[in-house]
Every structure is written in C-alpha cells, then in structure tokens.
Amino acid sequence: MRPTHDTRHRLDVLAAYAMPALTAGAAGAVTGQQDLTAAAFTTIGGTSALVAALLGAALRRRPDPVRPARTPRVLAAAALGLAGAAAGLAVGLAAARWLPLGGPWPGRLPVDLAVSSAIAATVTTWRRRGGRTAPDTTPRTERQTS
C-alpha cells in the first residue's frame, strides 16, 4: 500500500526535524559544545521542520499547470535553497537584535536559521519537484485505449 500525500508530507517534516537535530546533537555531544547540542533540538531541527512543512504544503497545493515545466529540478532546488537561506538569515538577524545579549543564542541564530532553512528548502524542493511527472498528452485513437 502506498502512503498518502498527507502521510508522506508528515514523514518529510519528521525527517526534516530528526536528521539535522540528531547530527548536530551528536556533533555537539562529541565535541563537548553544549550550546550546539541545545540548538540542535531547538533552532536547528525546529527551523528545518518548519521550512519543510511550509514549503512542502505550498508545493503540494500549487496546481501543476502553474509550475514552469522547463525549469530544471536542480535550478529550482538551488533557487529555493538560496531563498530559504536569505529568509533564515533575515529572521535570525532580527531575532538576534531582539533577544537579550546574554548567552550564545543571539550569536548562533543567524547561522543556525540560515543553514537549516537552506538545507530544508533544497531537500524539500528536490523531493517535491521530482515526485511529479508531466501528464500524458499523447492523443489516443480508439484502438489504443484497450
């Protein structure tokens, strides 16, 4: 039995949270960086899951005819990855100015949010753009339909 689009979307979001959280958390534990370990399960994993959820929902709801059929998948993934990085950086810089200056969080936010957003946007776009194929528009005669 094939998973539904909703189930696939939920699994994508879960993977978008778990993979960066586990890898950054393990790196923080191995190197003894407690701030990286804490950020792995909050800003890094959370940002990645949020971007995957929002972008995946937008790409899933967007009708096929509106999408440019000639845009290569690698170009679309790169463009949305850069857009995700820019948006994450902007949010991170704004949040770093808004938060109090104590602790490592304000200094980490621009980098954590930008990198997490870029990776999540690139992977989500790559998966979503590759999953759909163009409809078959070949005209069929009466004998070819059986």
CSV table of N, CA and C in Angstrom, one decimal:
chain,number,residue,atom,x,y,z
A,1,MET,N,0.8,-1.2,0.0
A,1,MET,CA,0.0,0.0,0.0
A,1,MET,C,0.9,1.3,0.0
A,2,ARG,N,0.6,2.2,-0.9
A,2,ARG,CA,1.4,3.4,-1.0
A,2,ARG,C,0.9,4.4,0.0
A,3,PRO,N,1.8,5.2,0.6
A,3,PRO,CA,1.4,6.2,1.6
A,3,PRO,C,0.7,7.4,0.9
A,4,THR,N,-0.3,8.0,1.6
A,4,THR,CA,-1.0,9.1,1.0
A,4,THR,C,-0.1,10.3,1.0
A,5,HIS,N,-0.5,11.4,0.3
A,5,HIS,CA,0.2,12.6,0.3
A,5,HIS,C,0.4,13.2,1.7
A,6,ASP,N,-0.6,13.1,2.5
A,6,ASP,CA,-0.6,13.7,3.9
A,6,ASP,C,0.5,12.9,4.7
A,7,THR,N,0.4,11.6,4.6
A,7,THR,CA,1.4,10.8,5.3
A,7,THR,C,2.8,11.0,4.9
A,8,ARG,N,3.0,11.2,3.6
A,8,ARG,CA,4.3,11.4,3.0
A,8,ARG,C,4.8,12.8,3.5
A,9,HIS,N,3.9,13.8,3.5
A,9,HIS,CA,4.3,15.1,4.0
A,9,HIS,C,4.7,15.1,5.5
A,10,ARG,N,3.9,14.4,6.3
A,10,ARG,CA,4.3,14.3,7.7
A,10,ARG,C,5.6,13.6,7.9
A,11,LEU,N,5.9,12.6,7.1
A,11,LEU,CA,7.2,11.9,7.2
A,11,LEU,C,8.3,12.8,6.7
A,12,ASP,N,8.1,13.6,5.7
A,12,ASP,CA,9.1,14.6,5.3
A,12,ASP,C,9.4,15.6,6.4
A,13,VAL,N,8.4,16.0,7.1
A,13,VAL,CA,8.6,17.0,8.1
A,13,VAL,C,9.3,16.4,9.3
A,14,LEU,N,8.9,15.1,9.7
A,14,LEU,CA,9.6,14.4,10.7
A,14,LEU,C,11.1,14.2,10.4
A,15,ALA,N,11.3,13.8,9.2
A,15,ALA,CA,12.7,13.6,8.8
A,15,ALA,C,13.5,14.9,8.8
A,16,ALA,N,12.8,16.0,8.4
A,16,ALA,CA,13.4,17.3,8.3
A,16,ALA,C,13.8,17.8,9.7
A,17,TYR,N,13.1,17.3,10.7
A,17,TYR,CA,13.4,17.7,12.1
A,17,TYR,C,14.5,16.7,12.6
A,18,ALA,N,14.3,15.5,12.5
A,18,ALA,CA,15.1,14.4,13.1
A,18,ALA,C,16.5,14.4,12.6
A,19,MET,N,16.7,14.5,11.3
A,19,MET,CA,18.1,14.3,10.7
A,19,MET,C,19.0,15.5,11.2
A,20,PRO,N,18.7,16.7,11.0
A,20,PRO,CA,19.6,17.8,11.5
A,20,PRO,C,19.7,17.8,13.0
A,21,ALA,N,18.7,17.5,13.7
A,21,ALA,CA,18.7,17.5,15.1
A,21,ALA,C,19.7,16.5,15.7
A,22,LEU,N,19.5,15.3,15.1
A,22,LEU,CA,20.4,14.2,15.5
A,22,LEU,C,21.9,14.4,15.2
A,23,THR,N,22.1,14.8,13.9
A,23,THR,CA,23.5,15.0,13.5
A,23,THR,C,24.2,16.2,14.3
A,24,ALA,N,23.5,17.3,14.4
A,24,ALA,CA,24.1,18.4,15.1
A,24,ALA,C,24.2,18.1,16.6
A,25,GLY,N,23.2,17.4,17.1
A,25,GLY,CA,23.2,17.0,18.5
A,25,GLY,C,24.4,16.0,18.8
A,26,ALA,N,24.6,15.1,17.9
A,26,ALA,CA,25.8,14.2,18.1
A,26,ALA,C,27.1,14.9,18.0
A,27,ALA,N,27.2,15.9,17.0
A,27,ALA,CA,28.4,16.7,16.9
A,27,ALA,C,28.6,17.5,18.1
A,28,GLY,N,27.6,18.1,18.7
A,28,GLY,CA,27.7,18.9,19.9
A,28,GLY,C,28.2,18.0,21.1
A,29,ALA,N,27.6,16.8,21.2
A,29,ALA,CA,28.0,15.9,22.3
A,29,ALA,C,29.4,15.4,22.1
A,30,VAL,N,29.9,15.1,20.9
A,30,VAL,CA,31.2,14.6,20.7
A,30,VAL,C,32.3,15.7,20.9
A,31,THR,N,32.0,16.9,20.5
A,31,THR,CA,32.9,18.0,20.7
A,31,THR,C,32.8,18.7,22.0
A,32,GLY,N,31.8,18.4,22.8
A,32,GLY,CA,31.6,19.0,24.1
A,32,GLY,C,31.0,20.4,24.0
A,33,GLN,N,30.3,20.7,22.9
A,33,GLN,CA,29.7,22.0,22.8
A,33,GLN,C,28.2,21.9,23.2
A,34,GLN,N,28.0,22.3,24.4
A,34,GLN,CA,26.6,22.2,25.0
A,34,GLN,C,25.6,23.1,24.2
A,35,ASP,N,26.1,24.3,23.8
A,35,ASP,CA,25.2,25.2,23.0
A,35,ASP,C,24.8,24.6,21.7
A,36,LEU,N,25.7,23.9,21.0
A,36,LEU,CA,25.3,23.2,19.8
A,36,LEU,C,24.3,22.1,20.1
A,37,THR,N,24.5,21.3,21.1
A,37,THR,CA,23.6,20.3,21.5
A,37,THR,C,22.2,20.8,21.7
A,38,ALA,N,22.1,21.9,22.5
A,38,ALA,CA,20.8,22.5,22.8
A,38,ALA,C,20.2,23.1,21.5
A,39,ALA,N,21.0,23.7,20.7
A,39,ALA,CA,20.5,24.3,19.4
A,39,ALA,C,20.0,23.3,18.4
A,40,ALA,N,20.6,22.1,18.5
A,40,ALA,CA,20.3,21.0,17.6
A,40,ALA,C,18.8,20.7,17.7
A,41,PHE,N,18.3,20.6,18.9
A,41,PHE,CA,16.9,20.1,19.1
A,41,PHE,C,15.9,21.3,19.1
A,42,THR,N,16.4,22.5,19.1
A,42,THR,CA,15.5,23.7,19.1
A,42,THR,C,15.6,24.4,17.8
A,43,THR,N,16.6,25.3,17.6
A,43,THR,CA,16.6,26.2,16.4
A,43,THR,C,17.0,25.4,15.2
A,44,ILE,N,17.9,24.5,15.2
A,44,ILE,CA,18.3,23.8,14.0
A,44,ILE,C,17.2,22.8,13.5
A,45,GLY,N,16.8,21.9,14.4
A,45,GLY,CA,15.8,20.9,14.0
A,45,GLY,C,14.4,21.6,13.8
A,46,GLY,N,14.1,22.5,14.6
A,46,GLY,CA,12.8,23.2,14.5
A,46,GLY,C,12.6,24.0,13.3
A,47,THR,N,13.7,24.8,13.0
A,47,THR,CA,13.7,25.6,11.7
A,47,THR,C,13.6,24.7,10.5
A,48,SER,N,14.3,23.6,10.5
A,48,SER,CA,14.3,22.7,9.4
A,48,SER,C,12.9,22.1,9.2
A,49,ALA,N,12.3,21.7,10.3
A,49,ALA,CA,10.9,21.1,10.2
A,49,ALA,C,9.9,22.2,9.8
A,50,LEU,N,10.0,23.4,10.3
A,50,LEU,CA,9.1,24.4,9.9
A,50,LEU,C,9.2,24.8,8.4
A,51,VAL,N,10.4,24.9,7.9
A,51,VAL,CA,10.6,25.2,6.5
A,51,VAL,C,10.1,24.1,5.6
A,52,ALA,N,10.3,22.8,6.0
A,52,ALA,CA,9.9,21.7,5.2
A,52,ALA,C,8.3,21.6,5.2
A,53,ALA,N,7.7,21.9,6.4
A,53,ALA,CA,6.3,21.9,6.4
A,53,ALA,C,5.6,23.0,5.6
A,54,LEU,N,6.1,24.2,5.7
A,54,LEU,CA,5.5,25.3,4.9
A,54,LEU,C,5.8,25.1,3.4
A,55,LEU,N,7.0,24.9,3.1
A,55,LEU,CA,7.4,24.7,1.6
A,55,LEU,C,6.7,23.5,1.0
A,56,GLY,N,6.7,22.4,1.8
A,56,GLY,CA,6.1,21.2,1.2
A,56,GLY,C,4.6,21.4,1.0
A,57,ALA,N,3.9,22.1,1.9
A,57,ALA,CA,2.5,22.3,1.8
A,57,ALA,C,2.2,23.3,0.6
A,58,ALA,N,3.1,24.3,0.4
A,58,ALA,CA,2.9,25.2,-0.7
A,58,ALA,C,3.2,24.5,-2.0
A,59,LEU,N,4.2,23.7,-2.1
A,59,LEU,CA,4.5,22.9,-3.4
A,59,LEU,C,3.4,21.9,-3.6
A,60,ARG,N,2.8,21.3,-2.6
A,60,ARG,CA,1.8,20.3,-2.8
A,60,ARG,C,0.5,20.9,-3.3
A,61,ARG,N,0.2,22.1,-2.8
A,61,ARG,CA,-1.1,22.7,-3.1
A,61,ARG,C,-1.1,23.5,-4.4
A,62,ARG,N,0.1,23.7,-4.9
A,62,ARG,CA,0.2,24.5,-6.1
A,62,ARG,C,-0.2,23.6,-7.3
A,63,PRO,N,-1.1,24.1,-8.1
A,63,PRO,CA,-1.5,23.3,-9.2
A,63,PRO,C,-0.4,23.1,-10.3
A,64,ASP,N,-0.4,21.9,-10.9
A,64,ASP,CA,0.7,21.6,-11.8
A,64,ASP,C,0.8,22.6,-13.0
A,65,PRO,N,-0.3,23.0,-13.6
A,65,PRO,CA,-0.1,23.9,-14.8
A,65,PRO,C,0.6,25.2,-14.5
A,66,VAL,N,0.5,25.7,-13.2
A,66,VAL,CA,1.1,26.9,-12.8
A,66,VAL,C,2.7,26.8,-12.8
A,67,ARG,N,3.2,25.6,-12.5
A,67,ARG,CA,4.6,25.4,-12.4
A,67,ARG,C,5.3,25.5,-13.7
A,68,PRO,N,6.4,26.1,-13.8
A,68,PRO,CA,7.1,26.1,-15.1
A,68,PRO,C,7.7,24.7,-15.4
A,69,ALA,N,7.2,24.1,-16.4
A,69,ALA,CA,7.7,22.8,-16.7
A,69,ALA,C,9.1,22.7,-17.2
A,70,ARG,N,9.7,23.7,-17.7
A,70,ARG,CA,11.0,23.7,-18.2
A,70,ARG,C,12.1,24.0,-17.2
A,71,THR,N,11.7,24.4,-16.0
A,71,THR,CA,12.8,24.7,-15.0
A,71,THR,C,13.4,23.4,-14.5
A,72,PRO,N,14.7,23.2,-14.7
A,72,PRO,CA,15.3,22.0,-14.2
A,72,PRO,C,15.2,21.9,-12.7
A,73,ARG,N,15.1,20.7,-12.2
A,73,ARG,CA,14.9,20.4,-10.8
A,73,ARG,C,16.1,21.0,-10.0
A,74,VAL,N,17.3,20.9,-10.5
A,74,VAL,CA,18.5,21.4,-9.7
A,74,VAL,C,18.4,22.9,-9.6
A,75,LEU,N,17.9,23.6,-10.6
A,75,LEU,CA,17.8,25.0,-10.6
A,75,LEU,C,16.7,25.5,-9.6
A,76,ALA,N,15.6,24.8,-9.6
A,76,ALA,CA,14.5,25.1,-8.7
A,76,ALA,C,15.0,24.9,-7.2
A,77,ALA,N,15.6,23.8,-7.0
A,77,ALA,CA,16.1,23.4,-5.6
A,77,ALA,C,17.1,24.5,-5.2
A,78,ALA,N,18.1,24.8,-6.1
A,78,ALA,CA,19.1,25.8,-5.7
A,78,ALA,C,18.5,27.2,-5.4
A,79,ALA,N,17.5,27.6,-6.3
A,79,ALA,CA,16.9,28.9,-6.1
A,79,ALA,C,16.1,29.0,-4.8
A,80,LEU,N,15.3,27.9,-4.5
A,80,LEU,CA,14.6,27.9,-3.2
A,80,LEU,C,15.5,27.7,-2.0
A,81,GLY,N,16.6,27.0,-2.2
A,81,GLY,CA,17.6,26.9,-1.1
A,81,GLY,C,18.2,28.2,-0.8
A,82,LEU,N,18.5,29.0,-1.8
A,82,LEU,CA,19.1,30.4,-1.6
A,82,LEU,C,18.1,31.3,-1.0
A,83,ALA,N,16.8,31.2,-1.4
A,83,ALA,CA,15.7,32.0,-0.8
A,83,ALA,C,15.5,31.6,0.6
A,84,GLY,N,15.6,30.3,0.9
A,84,GLY,CA,15.4,29.9,2.3
A,84,GLY,C,16.6,30.4,3.2
A,85,ALA,N,17.8,30.4,2.6
A,85,ALA,CA,18.9,30.9,3.4
A,85,ALA,C,18.8,32.4,3.7
A,86,ALA,N,18.4,33.1,2.7
A,86,ALA,CA,18.2,34.6,2.8
A,86,ALA,C,17.1,34.9,3.9
A,87,ALA,N,16.0,34.1,3.8
A,87,ALA,CA,14.9,34.3,4.8
A,87,ALA,C,15.3,34.0,6.2
A,88,GLY,N,16.0,32.8,6.3
A,88,GLY,CA,16.5,32.4,7.6
A,88,GLY,C,17.5,33.4,8.2
A,89,LEU,N,18.4,33.9,7.3
A,89,LEU,CA,19.4,34.9,7.8
A,89,LEU,C,18.7,36.1,8.3
A,90,ALA,N,17.7,36.6,7.5
A,90,ALA,CA,17.0,37.8,7.9
A,90,ALA,C,16.2,37.6,9.2
A,91,VAL,N,15.6,36.5,9.4
A,91,VAL,CA,14.9,36.2,10.7
A,91,VAL,C,15.9,36.1,11.8
A,92,GLY,N,17.0,35.4,11.5
A,92,GLY,CA,18.0,35.2,12.6
A,92,GLY,C,18.6,36.5,13.0
A,93,LEU,N,18.9,37.4,12.1
A,93,LEU,CA,19.5,38.7,12.4
A,93,LEU,C,18.5,39.6,13.2
A,94,ALA,N,17.2,39.5,12.8
A,94,ALA,CA,16.2,40.3,13.5
A,94,ALA,C,16.0,39.7,14.9
A,95,ALA,N,16.0,38.4,15.1
A,95,ALA,CA,15.8,37.8,16.4
A,95,ALA,C,17.0,38.0,17.3
A,96,ALA,N,18.2,38.0,16.7
A,96,ALA,CA,19.4,38.3,17.5
A,96,ALA,C,19.4,39.7,18.0
A,97,ARG,N,18.9,40.6,17.3
A,97,ARG,CA,18.8,42.0,17.8
A,97,ARG,C,17.7,42.2,18.9
A,98,TRP,N,16.7,41.4,18.8
A,98,TRP,CA,15.5,41.4,19.7
A,98,TRP,C,15.8,40.7,21.0
A,99,LEU,N,16.5,39.6,21.0
A,99,LEU,CA,16.8,38.9,22.2
A,99,LEU,C,17.8,39.6,23.1
A,100,PRO,N,17.8,39.3,24.4
A,100,PRO,CA,18.8,39.9,25.2
A,100,PRO,C,20.2,39.3,24.9
A,101,LEU,N,21.2,40.1,25.2
A,101,LEU,CA,22.6,39.8,24.7
A,101,LEU,C,23.3,38.6,25.5
A,102,GLY,N,22.7,38.1,26.6
A,102,GLY,CA,23.4,37.1,27.4
A,102,GLY,C,23.3,35.7,26.7
A,103,GLY,N,24.3,35.0,26.8
A,103,GLY,CA,24.3,33.6,26.3
A,103,GLY,C,24.7,33.5,24.8
A,104,PRO,N,24.7,32.3,24.3
A,104,PRO,CA,25.2,32.0,22.9
A,104,PRO,C,24.0,32.2,21.9
A,105,TRP,N,22.8,32.2,22.3
A,105,TRP,CA,21.7,32.2,21.4
A,105,TRP,C,21.7,33.3,20.4
A,106,PRO,N,21.8,34.6,20.8
A,106,PRO,CA,21.8,35.6,19.7
A,106,PRO,C,22.9,35.5,18.7
A,107,GLY,N,24.0,35.1,19.1
A,107,GLY,CA,25.1,34.9,18.1
A,107,GLY,C,24.9,33.7,17.2
A,108,ARG,N,24.3,32.7,17.6
A,108,ARG,CA,24.1,31.5,16.8
A,108,ARG,C,22.9,31.6,15.9
A,109,LEU,N,21.9,32.4,16.2
A,109,LEU,CA,20.6,32.4,15.4
A,109,LEU,C,20.8,32.6,13.9
A,110,PRO,N,21.5,33.7,13.5
A,110,PRO,CA,21.6,33.9,12.1
A,110,PRO,C,22.2,32.7,11.3
A,111,VAL,N,23.2,32.1,11.9
A,111,VAL,CA,23.8,31.0,11.2
A,111,VAL,C,22.9,29.7,11.2
A,112,ASP,N,22.4,29.4,12.4
A,112,ASP,CA,21.6,28.2,12.6
A,112,ASP,C,20.3,28.3,11.7
A,113,LEU,N,19.7,29.5,11.7
A,113,LEU,CA,18.4,29.6,10.9
A,113,LEU,C,18.7,29.6,9.4
A,114,ALA,N,19.8,30.3,9.0
A,114,ALA,CA,20.1,30.3,7.6
A,114,ALA,C,20.5,29.0,7.0
A,115,VAL,N,21.3,28.2,7.7
A,115,VAL,CA,21.8,26.9,7.2
A,115,VAL,C,20.6,25.9,7.2
A,116,SER,N,19.9,25.9,8.3
A,116,SER,CA,18.7,25.0,8.4
A,116,SER,C,17.7,25.2,7.4
A,117,SER,N,17.4,26.5,7.1
A,117,SER,CA,16.4,26.9,6.1
A,117,SER,C,16.9,26.5,4.7
A,118,ALA,N,18.1,26.7,4.4
A,118,ALA,CA,18.7,26.4,3.1
A,118,ALA,C,18.6,24.9,2.8
A,119,ILE,N,19.1,24.1,3.8
A,119,ILE,CA,19.1,22.7,3.6
A,119,ILE,C,17.6,22.1,3.5
A,120,ALA,N,16.7,22.6,4.4
A,120,ALA,CA,15.4,22.1,4.3
A,120,ALA,C,14.7,22.5,3.0
A,121,ALA,N,14.9,23.7,2.6
A,121,ALA,CA,14.2,24.2,1.3
A,121,ALA,C,14.8,23.5,0.1
A,122,THR,N,16.1,23.2,0.1
A,122,THR,CA,16.7,22.5,-1.0
A,122,THR,C,16.2,21.1,-1.1
A,123,VAL,N,16.2,20.4,0.0
A,123,VAL,CA,15.8,18.9,0.0
A,123,VAL,C,14.3,18.8,-0.3
A,124,THR,N,13.5,19.7,0.3
A,124,THR,CA,12.1,19.6,0.1
A,124,THR,C,11.7,19.9,-1.3
A,125,THR,N,12.3,20.9,-1.9
A,125,THR,CA,12.1,21.2,-3.3
A,125,THR,C,12.6,20.1,-4.2
A,126,TRP,N,13.7,19.5,-3.9
A,126,TRP,CA,14.2,18.4,-4.7
A,126,TRP,C,13.3,17.2,-4.7
A,127,ARG,N,12.8,16.9,-3.5
A,127,ARG,CA,11.9,15.7,-3.4
A,127,ARG,C,10.5,16.0,-4.1
A,128,ARG,N,10.0,17.2,-3.9
A,128,ARG,CA,8.7,17.5,-4.4
A,128,ARG,C,8.7,17.7,-5.9
A,129,ARG,N,9.7,18.3,-6.4
A,129,ARG,CA,9.8,18.6,-7.9
A,129,ARG,C,10.1,17.3,-8.6
A,130,GLY,N,10.7,16.3,-8.0
A,130,GLY,CA,11.0,15.1,-8.7
A,130,GLY,C,9.9,14.1,-8.6
A,131,GLY,N,8.9,14.3,-7.7
A,131,GLY,CA,7.9,13.3,-7.5
A,131,GLY,C,6.7,13.4,-8.5
A,132,ARG,N,6.6,14.5,-9.2
A,132,ARG,CA,5.5,14.6,-10.1
A,132,ARG,C,6.0,14.5,-11.6
A,133,THR,N,5.3,13.9,-12.4
A,133,THR,CA,5.6,13.8,-13.8
A,133,THR,C,4.6,14.5,-14.6
A,134,ALA,N,4.9,14.9,-15.8
A,134,ALA,CA,4.0,15.6,-16.7
A,134,ALA,C,2.9,14.7,-17.1
A,135,PRO,N,1.7,15.2,-17.2
A,135,PRO,CA,0.6,14.4,-17.7
A,135,PRO,C,0.8,13.9,-19.1
A,136,ASP,N,0.3,12.8,-19.4
A,136,ASP,CA,0.4,12.2,-20.8
A,136,ASP,C,-0.6,12.9,-21.7
A,137,THR,N,-0.1,13.7,-22.6
A,137,THR,CA,-1.0,14.4,-23.5
A,137,THR,C,-1.0,13.8,-24.9
A,138,THR,N,-0.5,12.6,-25.1
A,138,THR,CA,-0.5,12.0,-26.3
A,138,THR,C,-1.9,11.6,-26.8
A,139,PRO,N,-2.3,12.0,-28.0
A,139,PRO,CA,-3.7,11.7,-28.4
A,139,PRO,C,-3.8,10.2,-28.6
A,140,ARG,N,-4.9,9.6,-28.2
A,140,ARG,CA,-5.1,8.2,-28.4
A,140,ARG,C,-6.2,7.9,-29.4
A,141,THR,N,-6.0,6.9,-30.2
A,141,THR,CA,-7.1,6.5,-31.1
A,141,THR,C,-7.9,5.5,-30.4
A,142,GLU,N,-9.0,5.1,-31.0
A,142,GLU,CA,-9.9,4.1,-30.5
A,142,GLU,C,-9.2,2.8,-30.2
A,143,ARG,N,-8.4,2.4,-31.0
A,143,ARG,CA,-7.7,1.0,-30.9
A,143,ARG,C,-6.7,1.1,-29.8
A,144,GLN,N,-6.1,2.2,-29.4
A,144,GLN,CA,-5.0,2.3,-28.4
A,144,GLN,C,-5.5,2.3,-27.0
A,145,THR,N,-6.8,2.5,-26.7
A,145,THR,CA,-7.3,2.7,-25.4
A,145,THR,C,-7.5,1.3,-24.7
A,146,SER,N,-7.5,0.2,-25.4
A,146,SER,CA,-7.7,-1.0,-24.7
A,146,SER,C,-6.4,-1.7,-24.2
